[in-house]
Structures are given as C-alpha cells and as structure tokens.
Amino acid sequence: MLRDSARGFLAEKSPVSALRRLRDTKDKDGFDRDLWRGMKDMGWTGILIDEANGGSDFGHVGMALVCEEMGRTLTASPFLSTAVMAATAIRRGGNDEQKKKWLPAISDAKAIIALAVDEGRKHAPEGIALKAEMAGNAFKLNGEKSFVVDGHVADSILVAARVEGEPGNKEGIALFLVDAKSPGITIERVTSVDSGNNARIRFDNVNATGADALGETGKAYGLLENALNAGRAGVSAEMLGIAGESFERTVAYLKERKQFGKAIGEFQALQHRAAHLFGEIELLRSLVLAACVALDKNPDGAGTAVSAAKFKACETAKLAVSEAVQMFGGMGMTDEIDAGLFMKRARVTQEFLGDAYFHADRFALSQKF
Ligand SMILES: Cc1cc2nc3c(=O)[nH]c(=O)nc-3n(C[C@H](O)[C@H](O)[C@H](O)COP(=O)(O)OP(=O)(O)OC[C@H]3O[C@@H](n4cnc5c(N)ncnc54)[C@H](O)[C@@H]3O)c2cc1C
C-alpha cells in the first residue's frame, strides 16, 4: 500500500522531468518546497518519528520503500538529510526538550536539517577534525565541512565536531545542532553532477552551548553512526530504485528497438546481460530489506547489514546504469534519454555515505576477515 501510494504520488508530482526543470532553471533551492509539503501530507517527513512527536513511525522498511520510489523518479528533496538522518539522531540522542522542539518541526516540514560530517573528498566519519573547544561555558566551533547534503537550504546544521583526540579516533566526537544563520557560519552551495544539493560550510568561532549538544559530548560517535546507518540504508534503497527503473526502461527498449529485422531483445547476447542484471537487482533488494529489518530490530547492531546493502547498491546501481547507456546504443549518450540522468545520480549516490570499498572494508572488519 505504501509503495503504491508513493509511486502514484511521485509519478504525478515528481516525474524525472521535475529534476530536469530544477536543473535547467538553476533552481535556487534545488528542490520543490511544494513537493516537500506534499511529502509531509503523505506522512513521509515523519516516517521515522514516533507518533507522540507527530510522526507516522513506519520504521526503516517503510522508509526504504519511499526511498526506492524516489530513486525511480530521481526525486530531489531533503528527505534523507532531514527525515532520515537528522530525525534519527534527534530521536535517539536528543533530550526531552530537544525532541519536543525538533521532531514535530521535522514531521511538519517546518525544519530542514543538514548533517555535516565529512571534511575531505571521501566519506570518513572517524576523520573529523573540526574542533569544538570550551570557551567559558560554551564551545567554539572551528573548521570546515564538505559535501553537506542540503547544507545551503538548511535551517539548522547538525555538525559533528571533535572535543578531544586526533582525527581517526572514534572517541572525542560531539554532535551539535546549530542554527544555520549563526554568526561565523559561511555556506557555499556546490551543485553536484546529478544537479543535487551539496555545500561547503566554514565554521569560524561558532558558538554552541551544552543545550545544542545531542547525546553525550565526546561520546557521540555511536549516535552519529546511528544517523549515518539510517541514511546509508535509505540511499541504498534509493539506488535500488535507480537500478530497477534503469533496468525496466532498458528492457522496454530492447523489446521496441529493431535492428537486423528483429527486436534487439531477441539477441541472446543482450538477453544474458539483462538476466544477469535482474539477478543482481534481486540480490540488492534482499540486502536492503535485511539492513532495514536489522535497523528496526536493533539499530546499534545493524552496521554490518547496512554495509552489505550499501556495498551491493554501489556495485549494482553502477552496473544497471552502465548497461542502460550501453543497450540504448547511441541514444543512451544523449540528454534526450533519461539514462544519463540515472547514471549521474548513481555516481553521486555511490560516493554518498561511503563507497563500495569503504563498506566492503567495514563488512570485512566486522566479520574479522
Ligand atoms: C559518442 C558517439 C559518437 C558517434 N559518432 C558517430 C559518427 O560520427 N557517425 C556515425 O555514423 N555514427 C556515430 N555514432 C553512432 C554509432 O555508430 C551508433 O551509435 C552505433 O553504431 C550503434 O548503433 P545504434 O546507436 O543504432 O544502436 P543499436 O544498433 O540500436 O544497438 C543498441 C544495443 O544493442 C546491441 N546490439 C545491436 N545489435 C546486436 C546484435 N546483433 N547482437 C547483440 N547485440 C546487439 C548494441 O551493441 C547496443 O548495445 C556515434 C555514437 C556515439 C555514442
């Protein structure tokens, strides 16, 4: 039911042409605020939020269904940053006051919150160097964050900072929720190859008090991992949608395009490739479901299942979009056909929250390989 309603809603309100419009008009937000309010009416903004705080509490399996459908239509929205990662961090790490303030605001689509973690070119949550130093009874934040998804449209920034220790150390991490307009914050929008929203954010002596901290200051790495794992599962589901949609469009083309007097889908060489891809997508579907079930049952123990899903998502989405471009022949190279848009989004999602190597490594270490 959730899948059907999501598919119907997105087909009407956010087909791939909506992304083209955002791209071609160089939209200042990079997403449609009416669509975001529509997602609120659908109950999606509160999908990981408990009912007491205005959410629909559908859990991670429900969240993944929505993400998969968004992958099919290349929907641009702050869903992953705000409704998945920020909502998870606040629900699990916030005190009563913080939950009452922020969770209903997310559910009501009144707050966009960007998670600022990485500082270099690759995803490296342990490598946080941005400093939070005590000055009087507050912290001063100094440093720079990169690839902050939805950073330039965020009302608040959930920033991971180091209160002690060296980059590479999981100890000494704190999470602060600061107003995006705080003095000392400089936000520079960066449009990625998929026309998506990223930002580079500088923090120069930005004030953060204890009341802005989520979880235990200096011991918030586990909480950060909870938020990242929810996001990784969500983006894996989105990549499942990208792969599935690319596959279905390709198969439809194989049935339609005639060469040498017959549909190219009748050539066995292409049938084998399509069958292989179908099998890979089904494997990915199982891994995404397993990751979301693990997150629903025991979020602190879900990291391995999440890494398995994100690894497979990176490999499968890459294969699916490459095969689409190849099998569409010369047309696959053109902007007229959406295959290139799916390829660009796949490329960005491959990097987002850890690429295949990052997650293969985490999986191997967790299994003591
Ligand atoms: C960047 C670029 C530049 C180009 N420049 C030129 C140019 O300067 N001049 C020019 O004339 N053309 C040019 N082309 C066109 C190019 O020659 C054709 O794209 C190419 O010959 C494939 O034809 P098609 O696009 O009609 O694909 P199709 O023939 O429709 O093929 C679609 C898919 O089916 C597969 N396929 C087709 N038949 C079979 C079969 N019997 N068995 C198994 N698989 C099959 C193909 O490998 C492909 O994956 C260019 C193409 C590109 C991408």
PDB file of C-alpha atoms and ligand atoms in Angstrom, residues 253 257 259-260 264 267 269-270 273 326-331 333, ligand 1:
ATOM      1  CA  TYR A 253      13.749  -0.504 -25.186  1.00  0.00           C
ATOM      2  CA  ARG A 257      14.224  -1.245 -30.878  1.00  0.00           C
ATOM      3  CA  GLN A 259      17.944  -3.963 -35.794  1.00  0.00           C
ATOM      4  CA  PHE A 260      18.696  -6.622 -38.412  1.00  0.00           C
ATOM      5  CA  ILE A 264      17.347  -6.339 -30.232  1.00  0.00           C
ATOM      6  CA  PHE A 267      19.592 -11.372 -29.481  1.00  0.00           C
ATOM      7  CA  ALA A 269      23.891 -11.688 -26.026  1.00  0.00           C
ATOM      8  CA  LEU A 270      21.562  -8.982 -24.717  1.00  0.00           C
ATOM      9  CA  ARG A 273      23.099  -9.345 -19.866  1.00  0.00           C
ATOM     10  CA  GLN A 326      25.189   0.634 -23.485  1.00  0.00           C
ATOM     11  CA  MET A 327      21.968  -1.076 -24.501  1.00  0.00           C
ATOM     12  CA  PHE A 328      20.321   2.160 -25.564  1.00  0.00           C
ATOM     13  CA  GLY A 329      23.194   2.371 -28.050  1.00  0.00           C
ATOM     14  CA  GLY A 330      23.944   5.829 -29.394  1.00  0.00           C
ATOM     15  CA  MET A 331      20.689   7.179 -27.886  1.00  0.00           C
ATOM     16  CA  MET A 333      24.577   9.026 -24.765  1.00  0.00           C
TER      17      MET A 333
HETATM   18  C1  LIG B   1      29.761   9.333 -28.907  1.00  0.00           C
HETATM   19  C2  LIG B   1      29.205   8.786 -30.173  1.00  0.00           C
HETATM   20  C3  LIG B   1      29.638   9.307 -31.382  1.00  0.00           C
HETATM   21  C4  LIG B   1      29.143   8.826 -32.589  1.00  0.00           C
HETATM   22  N1  LIG B   1      29.562   9.355 -33.758  1.00  0.00           N
HETATM   23  C5  LIG B   1      29.092   8.900 -34.954  1.00  0.00           C
HETATM   24  C6  LIG B   1      29.518   9.395 -36.206  1.00  0.00           C
HETATM   25  O1  LIG B   1      30.354  10.297 -36.242  1.00  0.00           O
HETATM   26  N2  LIG B   1      28.989   8.896 -37.338  1.00  0.00           N
HETATM   27  C7  LIG B   1      28.053   7.905 -37.333  1.00  0.00           C
HETATM   28  O2  LIG B   1      27.600   7.489 -38.393  1.00  0.00           O
HETATM   29  N3  LIG B   1      27.642   7.409 -36.158  1.00  0.00           N
HETATM   30  C8  LIG B   1      28.130   7.856 -34.972  1.00  0.00           C
HETATM   31  N4  LIG B   1      27.690   7.330 -33.782  1.00  0.00           N
HETATM   32  C9  LIG B   1      26.633   6.311 -33.840  1.00  0.00           C
HETATM   33  C10 LIG B   1      27.177   4.938 -33.676  1.00  0.00           C
HETATM   34  O3  LIG B   1      27.788   4.496 -34.831  1.00  0.00           O
HETATM   35  C11 LIG B   1      25.997   4.040 -33.272  1.00  0.00           C
HETATM   36  O4  LIG B   1      25.585   4.504 -32.031  1.00  0.00           O
HETATM   37  C12 LIG B   1      26.365   2.596 -33.169  1.00  0.00           C
HETATM   38  O5  LIG B   1      26.657   2.097 -34.431  1.00  0.00           O
HETATM   39  C13 LIG B   1      25.255   1.794 -32.518  1.00  0.00           C
HETATM   40  O6  LIG B   1      24.079   1.944 -33.237  1.00  0.00           O
HETATM   41  P1  LIG B   1      22.753   2.355 -32.521  1.00  0.00           P
HETATM   42  O7  LIG B   1      23.004   3.537 -31.685  1.00  0.00           O
HETATM   43  O8  LIG B   1      21.706   2.427 -33.561  1.00  0.00           O
HETATM   44  O9  LIG B   1      22.484   1.152 -31.523  1.00  0.00           O
HETATM   45  P2  LIG B   1      21.670  -0.177 -31.795  1.00  0.00           P
HETATM   46  O10 LIG B   1      22.177  -0.821 -33.044  1.00  0.00           O
HETATM   47  O11 LIG B   1      20.234   0.085 -31.672  1.00  0.00           O
HETATM   48  O12 LIG B   1      22.191  -1.057 -30.581  1.00  0.00           O
HETATM   49  C14 LIG B   1      21.619  -0.971 -29.276  1.00  0.00           C
HETATM   50  C15 LIG B   1      22.273  -2.030 -28.413  1.00  0.00           C
HETATM   51  O13 LIG B   1      22.004  -3.313 -28.965  1.00  0.00           O
HETATM   52  C16 LIG B   1      23.202  -4.023 -29.207  1.00  0.00           C
HETATM   53  N5  LIG B   1      23.060  -4.821 -30.423  1.00  0.00           N
HETATM   54  C17 LIG B   1      22.638  -4.426 -31.647  1.00  0.00           C
HETATM   55  N6  LIG B   1      22.616  -5.455 -32.496  1.00  0.00           N
HETATM   56  C18 LIG B   1      23.039  -6.532 -31.824  1.00  0.00           C
HETATM   57  C19 LIG B   1      23.232  -7.920 -32.175  1.00  0.00           C
HETATM   58  N7  LIG B   1      23.006  -8.360 -33.396  1.00  0.00           N
HETATM   59  N8  LIG B   1      23.658  -8.751 -31.212  1.00  0.00           N
HETATM   60  C20 LIG B   1      23.916  -8.282 -29.965  1.00  0.00           C
HETATM   61  N9  LIG B   1      23.751  -7.003 -29.588  1.00  0.00           N
HETATM   62  C21 LIG B   1      23.317  -6.135 -30.496  1.00  0.00           C
HETATM   63  C22 LIG B   1      24.259  -2.948 -29.332  1.00  0.00           C
HETATM   64  O14 LIG B   1      25.548  -3.443 -29.001  1.00  0.00           O
HETATM   65  C23 LIG B   1      23.774  -1.909 -28.336  1.00  0.00           C
HETATM   66  O15 LIG B   1      24.183  -2.259 -27.040  1.00  0.00           O
HETATM   67  C24 LIG B   1      28.190   7.776 -32.581  1.00  0.00           C
HETATM   68  C25 LIG B   1      27.777   7.250 -31.342  1.00  0.00           C
HETATM   69  C26 LIG B   1      28.278   7.742 -30.175  1.00  0.00           C
HETATM   70  C27 LIG B   1      27.798   7.132 -28.868  1.00  0.00           C
END
